[in-house]
């Protein structure tokens, strides 16, 4: 007989066999217990090794940035276990089990590998959890096994947590429309589907709330136009001279930069530069900024730059395309997912605003506020950092007028925006006036984009910004 588990029952030692056996309780009661059962009882809990599953995008290793639990803590399904950072984004790992944390396999800032144990969890075997699921002897699950589900001959993208939620509510995934990347079914999709079936009212998605303007007496006063010139102040950091060279591994976003820029060197770049007179746009923004602030959104110049670029891409779709590796096919992207380069403590990151072609300037500003907040906290998700089709880099917020931006594959164009300067210019009458001038530097993939196309796009983009009222004719 293969002994599977030992537990205490009615004051006597009871052996549960792996095979079906029938015991007469009365016979056991009068048997010689000391002779038959001297093995001590052990806990009925089962130790499960929770492995780091494939989080997509070809990622094989991540850095553990923060633990939300410690050994001895109790966790439930969907509870956050830790936050990990790949070379693309930060991801929060959640538990698949109810149980007690018995071991953490990594310390902070250590490298964790996909398919390897992340934590050990003691679960209650009596709750029906299959011993064969992610147990010590189980090999790591593949990406196909845990993110896909075969339904009627095609694969539906869904994580194990989402599949479990659907199963608990008797929902067929084939009937749910996924709103994630590549039609992935998200937790919100399940809840929305459930609400439609039951008539429940779910909280609205986090959209920027539109608040009507306050009376003139209560409006936020506009910032004074005459501001003192900002002088760069060096960051005070303790300087330690050890006298020794120091070698560090390239990790995180820096590692992604190495891969991306190495691929970018294969692209034949060509540049095009111009200057933009933003005098009218500066005045318009000063008028709109208090209204946006009342709605809880900080309005910068960037939403106008992004929207003008989207209007230009409608006329020149070749700039919103991608080229395959063999340079045989060009794919014109339907969505204008315009990336914005951000300088963070973790390094250079480029999140993108999705579907700019159907967004208003205010909606773009609201989304930029969200991305900037998450970027500063190092909490941008993979969805925010992937899927870009065109990029703008506002290097002018730090300094400089011209740049030579590098294209982010598989995109084919990128623009770098310089700082806005007050410079003298001549009007049509030959009179000198004070103008708000910004320089722009474009880089394009010369394999499919010629200089004339880039120049025409830049001229159209420039006209929208120099005469912002003209954008009203093309806004949708």
Short mmCIF file of C-alpha atoms in Angstrom, two decimals:
data_model
loop_
_atom_site.label_atom_id
_atom_site.label_comp_id
_atom_site.label_asym_id
_atom_site.label_seq_id
_atom_site.Cartn_x
_atom_site.Cartn_y
_atom_site.Cartn_z
CA UNK A 1 0.00 0.00 0.00
CA UNK A 2 1.39 3.40 -0.99
CA UNK A 3 0.99 5.78 1.97
CA UNK A 4 -0.18 9.19 0.70
CA UNK A 5 -1.23 11.16 3.77
CA UNK A 6 -1.36 10.69 7.54
CA UNK A 7 -3.92 12.56 9.64
CA UNK A 8 -5.66 12.30 13.00
CA UNK A 9 -9.28 11.12 13.10
CA UNK A 10 -11.54 10.52 16.16
CA UNK A 11 -8.63 10.17 18.55
CA UNK A 12 -6.90 7.45 16.54
CA UNK A 13 -4.31 7.52 13.77
CA UNK A 14 -5.98 7.07 10.37
CA UNK A 15 -4.04 6.25 7.22
CA UNK A 16 -5.49 7.50 3.94
CA UNK A 17 -4.24 5.38 1.07
CA UNK A 18 -3.63 6.63 -2.42
CA UNK A 19 -5.87 3.78 -3.50
CA UNK A 20 -9.48 3.20 -2.49
CA UNK A 21 -9.59 1.13 0.70
CA UNK A 22 -12.53 0.38 3.00
CA UNK A 23 -11.87 0.25 6.77
CA UNK A 24 -14.25 -0.95 9.43
CA UNK A 25 -14.17 1.79 12.09
CA UNK A 26 -15.29 -0.60 14.83
CA UNK A 27 -12.47 -2.98 13.98
CA UNK A 28 -9.97 -0.18 14.09
CA UNK A 29 -11.28 0.93 17.45
CA UNK A 30 -10.24 -2.27 19.17
CA UNK A 31 -7.08 -2.97 17.21
CA UNK A 32 -3.59 -2.68 18.63
CA UNK A 33 -2.99 0.95 17.76
CA UNK A 34 0.53 1.10 19.23
CA UNK A 35 1.60 -1.70 16.97
CA UNK A 36 -0.04 -0.50 13.80
CA UNK A 37 0.25 3.32 13.96
CA UNK A 38 3.38 4.80 15.46
CA UNK A 39 3.88 7.40 12.74
CA UNK A 40 3.23 10.97 14.01
CA UNK A 41 0.50 12.99 12.38
CA UNK A 42 1.62 15.69 9.95
CA UNK A 43 -0.06 18.83 8.68
CA UNK A 44 -2.59 18.31 5.93
CA UNK A 45 -1.27 21.42 4.15
CA UNK A 46 0.47 21.04 0.82
CA UNK A 47 3.46 23.10 -0.30
CA UNK A 48 3.02 24.51 -3.80
CA UNK A 49 5.79 26.24 -5.68
CA UNK A 50 4.27 29.28 -7.37
CA UNK A 51 6.33 29.73 -10.50
CA UNK A 52 6.90 32.93 -12.43
CA UNK A 53 4.80 32.52 -15.57
CA UNK A 54 5.65 33.96 -18.96
CA UNK A 55 4.49 37.59 -18.92
CA UNK A 56 4.79 37.93 -22.68
CA UNK A 57 6.84 40.14 -25.02
CA UNK A 58 9.58 37.48 -25.11
CA UNK A 59 10.67 38.30 -21.53
CA UNK A 60 12.70 35.54 -19.84
CA UNK A 61 13.95 37.31 -16.73
CA UNK A 62 12.81 40.11 -14.44
CA UNK A 63 14.14 42.02 -11.44
CA UNK A 64 12.24 41.76 -8.14
CA UNK A 65 11.60 45.37 -7.12
CA UNK A 66 9.22 45.00 -4.17
CA UNK A 67 7.64 42.27 -2.06
CA UNK A 68 4.08 42.86 -0.84
CA UNK A 69 4.15 39.83 1.44
CA UNK A 70 6.59 38.10 3.79
CA UNK A 71 7.05 34.55 5.02
CA UNK A 72 4.17 33.52 7.25
CA UNK A 73 1.61 35.87 5.67
CA UNK A 74 -1.74 34.57 4.47
CA UNK A 75 -2.73 35.32 0.88
CA UNK A 76 -5.86 34.85 -1.21
CA UNK A 77 -6.38 34.54 -4.94
CA UNK A 78 -5.66 37.76 -6.83
CA UNK A 79 -3.71 39.24 -3.89
CA UNK A 80 -0.55 41.07 -4.97
CA UNK A 81 2.62 39.12 -4.21
CA UNK A 82 5.37 41.26 -5.65
CA UNK A 83 6.30 43.79 -8.28
CA UNK A 84 8.85 42.82 -10.91
CA UNK A 85 10.50 44.91 -13.59
CA UNK A 86 11.54 43.67 -16.99
CA UNK A 87 13.42 45.57 -19.64
CA UNK A 88 10.03 46.74 -20.92
CA UNK A 89 7.74 47.49 -17.99
CA UNK A 90 6.84 46.92 -14.34
CA UNK A 91 4.39 44.09 -13.64
CA UNK A 92 2.54 43.16 -10.46
CA UNK A 93 2.38 39.40 -9.83
CA UNK A 94 -0.78 38.14 -8.13
CA UNK A 95 -1.46 34.87 -6.30
CA UNK A 96 -3.33 31.99 -7.85
CA UNK A 97 -3.95 30.27 -4.51
CA UNK A 98 -5.35 30.76 -1.01
CA UNK A 99 -2.72 29.82 1.53
CA UNK A 100 0.27 30.81 3.66
CA UNK A 101 3.60 32.04 2.31
CA UNK A 102 6.34 29.67 3.44
CA UNK A 103 9.36 30.83 1.41
CA UNK A 104 10.47 33.73 -0.77
CA UNK A 105 12.95 32.52 -3.38
CA UNK A 106 14.45 35.94 -4.17
CA UNK A 107 15.64 39.03 -2.37
CA UNK A 108 15.05 42.56 -3.60
CA UNK A 109 16.88 43.50 -6.83
CA UNK A 110 17.67 39.86 -7.60
CA UNK A 111 16.96 38.38 -11.04
CA UNK A 112 13.97 36.01 -11.24
CA UNK A 113 13.58 33.69 -14.22
CA UNK A 114 10.41 32.65 -16.02
CA UNK A 115 9.41 29.10 -15.11
CA UNK A 116 11.37 29.10 -11.85
CA UNK A 117 9.76 29.16 -8.36
CA UNK A 118 8.92 32.60 -7.04
CA UNK A 119 7.40 31.70 -3.66
CA UNK A 120 6.31 28.56 -1.81
CA UNK A 121 2.68 28.60 -0.65
CA UNK A 122 1.12 26.16 1.79
CA UNK A 123 -2.42 25.45 0.66
CA UNK A 124 -5.22 23.44 2.26
CA UNK A 125 -5.40 20.23 0.24
CA UNK A 126 -8.94 19.58 1.51
CA UNK A 127 -10.25 22.54 -0.54
CA UNK A 128 -10.01 20.63 -3.76
CA UNK A 129 -6.85 22.10 -5.23
CA UNK A 130 -5.32 19.57 -7.56
CA UNK A 131 -1.93 18.35 -6.27
CA UNK A 132 -0.71 18.19 -9.85
CA UNK A 133 -1.18 21.96 -10.43
CA UNK A 134 2.10 23.84 -9.98
CA UNK A 135 3.28 21.38 -7.32
CA UNK A 136 6.98 20.83 -6.70
CA UNK A 137 7.23 18.04 -9.23
CA UNK A 138 5.32 19.91 -11.94
CA UNK A 139 7.44 21.33 -14.78
CA UNK A 140 7.07 25.01 -15.57
CA UNK A 141 4.01 25.94 -17.60
CA UNK A 142 4.54 27.24 -21.07
CA UNK A 143 3.19 30.55 -22.32
CA UNK A 144 0.62 28.78 -24.46
CA UNK A 145 -0.67 26.76 -21.50
CA UNK A 146 -1.37 29.65 -19.18
CA UNK A 147 -2.38 32.52 -21.45
CA UNK A 148 -4.45 30.76 -24.11
CA UNK A 149 -7.56 28.65 -24.10
CA UNK A 150 -8.82 26.66 -27.06
CA UNK A 151 -12.43 27.57 -27.88
CA UNK A 152 -14.16 26.37 -31.03
CA UNK A 153 -10.97 26.01 -33.01
CA UNK A 154 -9.37 29.36 -32.15
CA UNK A 155 -7.32 30.61 -29.24
CA UNK A 156 -8.70 33.09 -26.75
CA UNK A 157 -6.20 35.15 -24.79
CA UNK A 158 -6.88 35.16 -21.05
CA UNK A 159 -4.77 34.86 -17.89
CA UNK A 160 -5.40 32.06 -15.35
CA UNK A 161 -6.98 34.55 -12.94
CA UNK A 162 -9.44 35.69 -15.60
CA UNK A 163 -10.26 32.11 -16.61
CA UNK A 164 -10.88 31.21 -12.97
CA UNK A 165 -13.16 34.23 -12.54
CA UNK A 166 -15.11 33.23 -15.64
CA UNK A 167 -15.39 29.63 -14.44
CA UNK A 168 -16.65 30.68 -11.00
CA UNK A 169 -19.42 32.71 -12.66
CA UNK A 170 -20.23 30.07 -15.32
CA UNK A 171 -19.21 32.40 -18.16
CA UNK A 172 -17.96 31.07 -21.49
CA UNK A 173 -14.95 33.01 -22.65
CA UNK A 174 -16.07 32.59 -26.25
CA UNK A 175 -19.01 34.88 -25.47
CA UNK A 176 -16.89 37.69 -23.99
CA UNK A 177 -15.35 40.42 -26.13
CA UNK A 178 -11.77 41.17 -25.07
CA UNK A 179 -10.60 44.77 -24.91
CA UNK A 180 -6.93 44.08 -24.17
CA UNK A 181 -4.04 43.84 -26.59
CA UNK A 182 -4.70 41.31 -29.39
CA UNK A 183 -8.31 40.99 -28.08
CA UNK A 184 -7.07 39.65 -24.73
CA UNK A 185 -9.91 39.17 -22.24
CA UNK A 186 -9.33 41.25 -19.11
CA UNK A 187 -10.88 41.05 -15.66
CA UNK A 188 -12.91 44.18 -16.46
CA UNK A 189 -14.39 42.43 -19.51
CA UNK A 190 -15.67 39.57 -17.34
CA UNK A 191 -17.17 42.00 -14.80
CA UNK A 192 -18.83 44.07 -17.53
CA UNK A 193 -20.26 40.91 -19.14
CA UNK A 194 -21.52 39.76 -15.74
CA UNK A 195 -23.12 43.15 -15.12
CA UNK A 196 -25.02 42.97 -18.40
CA UNK A 197 -26.35 39.52 -17.49
CA UNK A 198 -27.36 40.40 -13.92
CA UNK A 199 -28.25 44.07 -14.33
CA UNK A 200 -25.64 45.11 -11.76
CA UNK A 201 -24.21 48.60 -11.91
CA UNK A 202 -20.41 48.68 -11.96
CA UNK A 203 -18.29 51.74 -11.22
CA UNK A 204 -17.38 53.64 -14.39
CA UNK A 205 -13.98 53.33 -15.94
CA UNK A 206 -11.48 55.96 -14.77
CA UNK A 207 -12.14 58.72 -17.28
CA UNK A 208 -11.40 62.37 -16.71
CA UNK A 209 -14.50 63.91 -15.18
CA UNK A 210 -15.70 67.00 -17.03
CA UNK A 211 -16.63 69.71 -14.54
CA UNK A 212 -18.47 72.79 -15.75
CA UNK A 213 -16.51 76.04 -15.49
CA UNK A 214 -16.94 78.01 -12.29
CA UNK A 215 -18.24 81.58 -12.32
CA UNK A 216 -15.70 84.19 -13.28
CA UNK A 217 -15.29 85.28 -9.68
CA UNK A 218 -14.28 81.74 -8.70
CA UNK A 219 -12.05 80.83 -11.61
CA UNK A 220 -8.43 80.04 -10.98
CA UNK A 221 -6.31 83.09 -11.78
CA UNK A 222 -4.01 82.71 -14.72
CA UNK A 223 -0.33 82.49 -13.99
CA UNK A 224 1.58 85.72 -14.56
CA UNK A 225 3.08 85.94 -18.01
CA UNK A 226 6.27 87.66 -16.89
CA UNK A 227 8.16 84.97 -15.09
CA UNK A 228 11.69 84.98 -13.88
CA UNK A 229 14.03 82.95 -16.00
CA UNK A 230 14.59 79.51 -14.56
CA UNK A 231 18.18 78.82 -13.65
CA UNK A 232 19.24 75.15 -13.60
CA UNK A 233 20.17 74.06 -10.10
CA UNK A 234 22.54 71.08 -9.77
CA UNK A 235 21.16 68.14 -7.86
CA UNK A 236 22.85 67.82 -4.49
CA UNK A 237 24.20 64.29 -4.26
CA UNK A 238 26.93 62.96 -2.00
CA UNK A 239 30.06 62.28 -4.00
CA UNK A 240 32.16 59.35 -2.87
CA UNK A 241 35.62 58.74 -4.32
CA UNK A 242 36.53 55.11 -3.77
CA UNK A 243 39.55 55.09 -6.04
CA UNK A 244 38.38 51.85 -7.66
CA UNK A 245 36.60 51.03 -10.89
CA UNK A 246 33.07 49.74 -10.52
CA UNK A 247 31.33 47.30 -12.86
CA UNK A 248 27.55 46.94 -12.89
CA UNK A 249 25.31 44.75 -15.05
CA UNK A 250 23.00 46.46 -17.54
CA UNK A 251 19.45 45.82 -16.36
CA UNK A 252 15.92 47.17 -16.61
CA UNK A 253 15.13 49.89 -19.13
CA UNK A 254 18.81 50.38 -19.93
CA UNK A 255 18.89 46.81 -21.19
CA UNK A 256 15.90 47.55 -23.42
CA UNK A 257 17.69 50.62 -24.77
CA UNK A 258 20.69 48.50 -25.77
CA UNK A 259 18.48 46.12 -27.77
CA UNK A 260 16.33 48.83 -29.34
CA UNK A 261 19.19 51.10 -30.37
CA UNK A 262 21.19 48.18 -31.75
CA UNK A 263 18.24 47.37 -34.01
CA UNK A 264 17.81 51.06 -34.89
CA UNK A 265 21.36 51.23 -36.27
CA UNK A 266 20.22 48.99 -39.13
CA UNK A 267 17.84 51.73 -40.33
CA UNK A 268 19.18 54.35 -42.77
CA UNK A 269 18.19 57.62 -41.08
CA UNK A 270 17.80 60.99 -42.70
CA UNK A 271 17.06 64.24 -40.87
CA UNK A 272 14.97 67.31 -41.49
CA UNK A 273 14.81 70.41 -39.25
CA UNK A 274 12.59 73.50 -39.14
CA UNK A 275 11.44 76.22 -36.74
CA UNK A 276 7.88 76.82 -35.59
CA UNK A 277 6.36 80.14 -34.48
CA UNK A 278 4.20 79.20 -31.48
CA UNK A 279 3.12 82.74 -30.58
CA UNK A 280 -0.59 82.07 -31.17
CA UNK A 281 -0.45 78.65 -29.53
CA UNK A 282 1.19 80.10 -26.41
CA UNK A 283 -1.69 82.59 -26.10
CA UNK A 284 -4.30 79.87 -26.66
CA UNK A 285 -2.78 77.61 -24.04
CA UNK A 286 -2.73 80.43 -21.47
CA UNK A 287 -6.46 80.85 -22.02
CA UNK A 288 -7.28 77.14 -21.81
CA UNK A 289 -4.93 76.17 -18.99
CA UNK A 290 -7.18 77.46 -16.15
CA UNK A 291 -10.19 75.62 -17.62
CA UNK A 292 -8.22 72.38 -17.80
CA UNK A 293 -6.99 72.92 -14.26
CA UNK A 294 -10.59 73.22 -13.04
CA UNK A 295 -11.22 69.81 -14.62
CA UNK A 296 -8.21 68.43 -12.78
CA UNK A 297 -5.87 68.18 -15.78
CA UNK A 298 -2.54 69.89 -16.32
CA UNK A 299 -2.45 71.27 -19.86
CA UNK A 300 0.98 71.48 -21.46
CA UNK A 301 1.96 72.13 -25.07
CA UNK A 302 2.46 68.42 -25.73
CA UNK A 303 -1.23 67.53 -26.30
CA UNK A 304 -1.36 70.13 -29.09
CA UNK A 305 1.84 68.76 -30.65
CA UNK A 306 0.46 65.21 -30.49
CA UNK A 307 -2.94 66.10 -31.96
CA UNK A 308 -1.37 68.13 -34.76
CA UNK A 309 0.89 65.17 -35.57
CA UNK A 310 -2.14 62.86 -35.73
CA UNK A 311 -3.92 65.22 -38.14
CA UNK A 312 -0.80 65.22 -40.29
CA UNK A 313 -0.56 61.42 -40.21
CA UNK A 314 -4.07 61.21 -41.68
CA UNK A 315 -2.69 62.95 -44.78
CA UNK A 316 0.65 61.09 -44.80
CA UNK A 317 -0.07 57.55 -43.48
CA UNK A 318 3.34 56.27 -44.63
CA UNK A 319 4.79 57.96 -41.52
CA UNK A 320 2.49 55.86 -39.33
CA UNK A 321 3.60 52.54 -40.81
CA UNK A 322 6.05 49.73 -40.20
CA UNK A 323 8.39 47.79 -42.45
CA UNK A 324 8.92 44.04 -42.12
CA UNK A 325 12.39 42.59 -41.56
CA UNK A 326 12.77 41.47 -45.16
CA UNK A 327 11.78 44.96 -46.40
CA UNK A 328 9.15 43.45 -48.67
CA UNK A 329 5.93 44.69 -47.06
CA UNK A 330 4.73 47.93 -45.49
CA UNK A 331 1.95 47.84 -42.89
CA UNK A 332 -0.09 51.02 -42.52
CA UNK A 333 -1.28 51.29 -38.92
CA UNK A 334 -4.94 52.16 -38.39
CA UNK A 335 -4.37 53.56 -34.90
CA UNK A 336 -2.25 56.59 -34.11
CA UNK A 337 -0.49 55.39 -30.95
CA UNK A 338 1.87 58.32 -30.49
CA UNK A 339 4.73 57.75 -28.09
CA UNK A 340 6.20 60.39 -25.81
CA UNK A 341 9.79 59.98 -24.61
CA UNK A 342 10.08 60.47 -20.84
CA UNK A 343 13.16 60.91 -18.69
CA UNK A 344 12.71 58.99 -15.42
CA UNK A 345 14.90 57.73 -12.60
CA UNK A 346 14.74 54.26 -14.20
CA UNK A 347 15.98 55.64 -17.52
CA UNK A 348 14.42 56.59 -20.84
CA UNK A 349 10.92 55.20 -21.37
CA UNK A 350 8.49 55.82 -24.23
CA UNK A 351 4.85 55.22 -23.30
CA UNK A 352 2.26 56.04 -25.93
CA UNK A 353 -1.16 57.63 -26.08
CA UNK A 354 -3.51 55.19 -27.79
CA UNK A 355 -5.86 56.08 -30.66
CA UNK A 356 -5.01 59.77 -30.81
CA UNK A 357 -6.97 60.06 -34.08
CA UNK A 358 -10.24 59.81 -32.10
CA UNK A 359 -9.14 61.78 -29.00
CA UNK A 360 -9.66 65.43 -28.18
CA UNK A 361 -6.83 67.66 -26.97
CA UNK A 362 -8.28 67.49 -23.45
CA UNK A 363 -8.43 63.66 -23.53
CA UNK A 364 -4.81 63.53 -24.72
CA UNK A 365 -3.78 65.85 -21.88
CA UNK A 366 -5.60 63.67 -19.35
CA UNK A 367 -3.91 60.52 -20.65
CA UNK A 368 -0.51 62.24 -20.61
CA UNK A 369 -1.05 63.18 -16.95
CA UNK A 370 -1.75 59.52 -16.15
CA UNK A 371 1.30 58.26 -18.04
CA UNK A 372 3.57 60.84 -16.44
CA UNK A 373 2.36 59.95 -12.95
CA UNK A 374 2.90 56.23 -13.54
CA UNK A 375 6.24 56.88 -15.21
CA UNK A 376 7.53 58.90 -12.25
CA UNK A 377 6.49 56.09 -9.90
CA UNK A 378 7.97 53.39 -12.15
CA UNK A 379 4.58 51.69 -12.51
CA UNK A 380 3.94 51.85 -16.25
CA UNK A 381 2.48 48.63 -17.60
CA UNK A 382 3.39 46.70 -20.72
CA UNK A 383 0.28 47.96 -22.50
CA UNK A 384 1.38 51.58 -21.95
CA UNK A 385 4.85 50.94 -23.36
CA UNK A 386 4.01 48.74 -26.34
CA UNK A 387 2.17 49.26 -29.62
CA UNK A 388 3.58 52.68 -30.49
CA UNK A 389 3.36 53.80 -34.15
CA UNK A 390 4.96 57.28 -34.09
CA UNK A 391 7.06 59.12 -31.52
CA UNK A 392 7.69 62.68 -30.31
CA UNK A 393 10.55 63.48 -27.94
CA UNK A 394 10.32 66.79 -26.09
CA UNK A 395 13.99 67.28 -25.34
CA UNK A 396 13.34 71.00 -24.91
CA UNK A 397 11.97 70.48 -21.40
CA UNK A 398 15.55 69.76 -20.35
CA UNK A 399 17.38 72.03 -22.79
CA UNK A 400 18.67 72.37 -26.30
CA UNK A 401 17.19 73.44 -29.61
CA UNK A 402 18.17 70.75 -32.14
CA UNK A 403 18.66 67.00 -31.80
CA UNK A 404 19.24 63.94 -33.93
CA UNK A 405 16.54 61.51 -32.72
CA UNK A 406 16.88 57.78 -33.35
CA UNK A 407 13.92 55.87 -34.74
CA UNK A 408 12.31 53.27 -32.47
CA UNK A 409 11.77 50.08 -34.51
CA UNK A 410 9.35 49.03 -35.93
CA UNK A 411 8.34 52.69 -36.34
CA UNK A 412 9.59 54.69 -39.33
CA UNK A 413 9.68 58.29 -38.05
CA UNK A 414 10.35 60.31 -34.90
CA UNK A 415 10.44 64.00 -33.99
CA UNK A 416 12.51 65.84 -31.38
CA UNK A 417 11.16 69.14 -30.05
CA UNK A 418 13.50 71.85 -28.80
CA UNK A 419 12.86 74.46 -26.13
CA UNK A 420 10.62 77.44 -26.79
CA UNK A 421 12.61 80.67 -27.04
CA UNK A 422 11.58 84.32 -27.28
CA UNK A 423 13.38 85.59 -30.40
CA UNK A 424 13.03 88.60 -32.72
CA UNK A 425 11.36 87.97 -36.07
CA UNK A 426 10.01 90.06 -38.93
CA UNK A 427 6.35 90.23 -39.87
CA UNK A 428 4.93 90.78 -43.37
CA UNK A 429 5.46 94.53 -43.09
CA UNK A 430 9.11 94.19 -42.21
CA UNK A 431 8.51 95.10 -38.57
CA UNK A 432 10.38 93.35 -35.78
CA UNK A 433 8.20 91.58 -33.24
CA UNK A 434 8.72 89.20 -30.32
CA UNK A 435 8.04 85.60 -31.35
CA UNK A 436 7.87 82.28 -29.46
CA UNK A 437 10.11 80.04 -31.53
CA UNK A 438 10.56 76.28 -31.22
CA UNK A 439 12.82 74.10 -33.36
CA UNK A 440 11.87 70.61 -34.47
CA UNK A 441 14.19 67.84 -35.71
CA UNK A 442 12.72 64.91 -37.65
CA UNK A 443 14.30 61.54 -38.42
CA UNK A 444 12.76 59.13 -40.91
CA UNK A 445 13.46 55.70 -42.39
CA UNK A 446 14.91 56.53 -45.81
CA UNK A 447 14.06 53.08 -47.15
CA UNK A 448 10.38 53.97 -47.52
CA UNK A 449 10.20 57.72 -46.76
CA UNK A 450 11.72 60.37 -49.00
CA UNK A 451 12.71 63.88 -48.01
CA UNK A 452 9.81 65.54 -49.85
CA UNK A 453 7.23 63.52 -47.90
CA UNK A 454 8.86 64.36 -44.61
CA UNK A 455 9.03 68.05 -45.50
CA UNK A 456 5.36 68.19 -46.55
CA UNK A 457 4.26 66.47 -43.34
CA UNK A 458 6.37 68.87 -41.28
CA UNK A 459 4.87 71.87 -43.09
CA UNK A 460 1.33 70.65 -42.40
CA UNK A 461 2.13 69.98 -38.74
CA UNK A 462 3.74 73.42 -38.54
CA UNK A 463 0.68 75.15 -40.03
CA UNK A 464 -1.61 73.55 -37.45
CA UNK A 465 0.56 74.81 -34.58
CA UNK A 466 1.19 78.28 -35.97
CA UNK A 467 -2.55 78.70 -36.63
CA UNK A 468 -4.17 76.50 -33.94
CA UNK A 469 -7.67 77.62 -34.93
CA UNK A 470 -7.17 75.80 -38.25
CA UNK A 471 -7.19 72.48 -36.39
CA UNK A 472 -10.90 72.97 -35.72
CA UNK A 473 -11.64 72.25 -39.37
CA UNK A 474 -10.14 68.77 -39.17
CA UNK A 475 -10.91 67.73 -35.57
CA UNK A 476 -13.25 64.77 -35.20
#
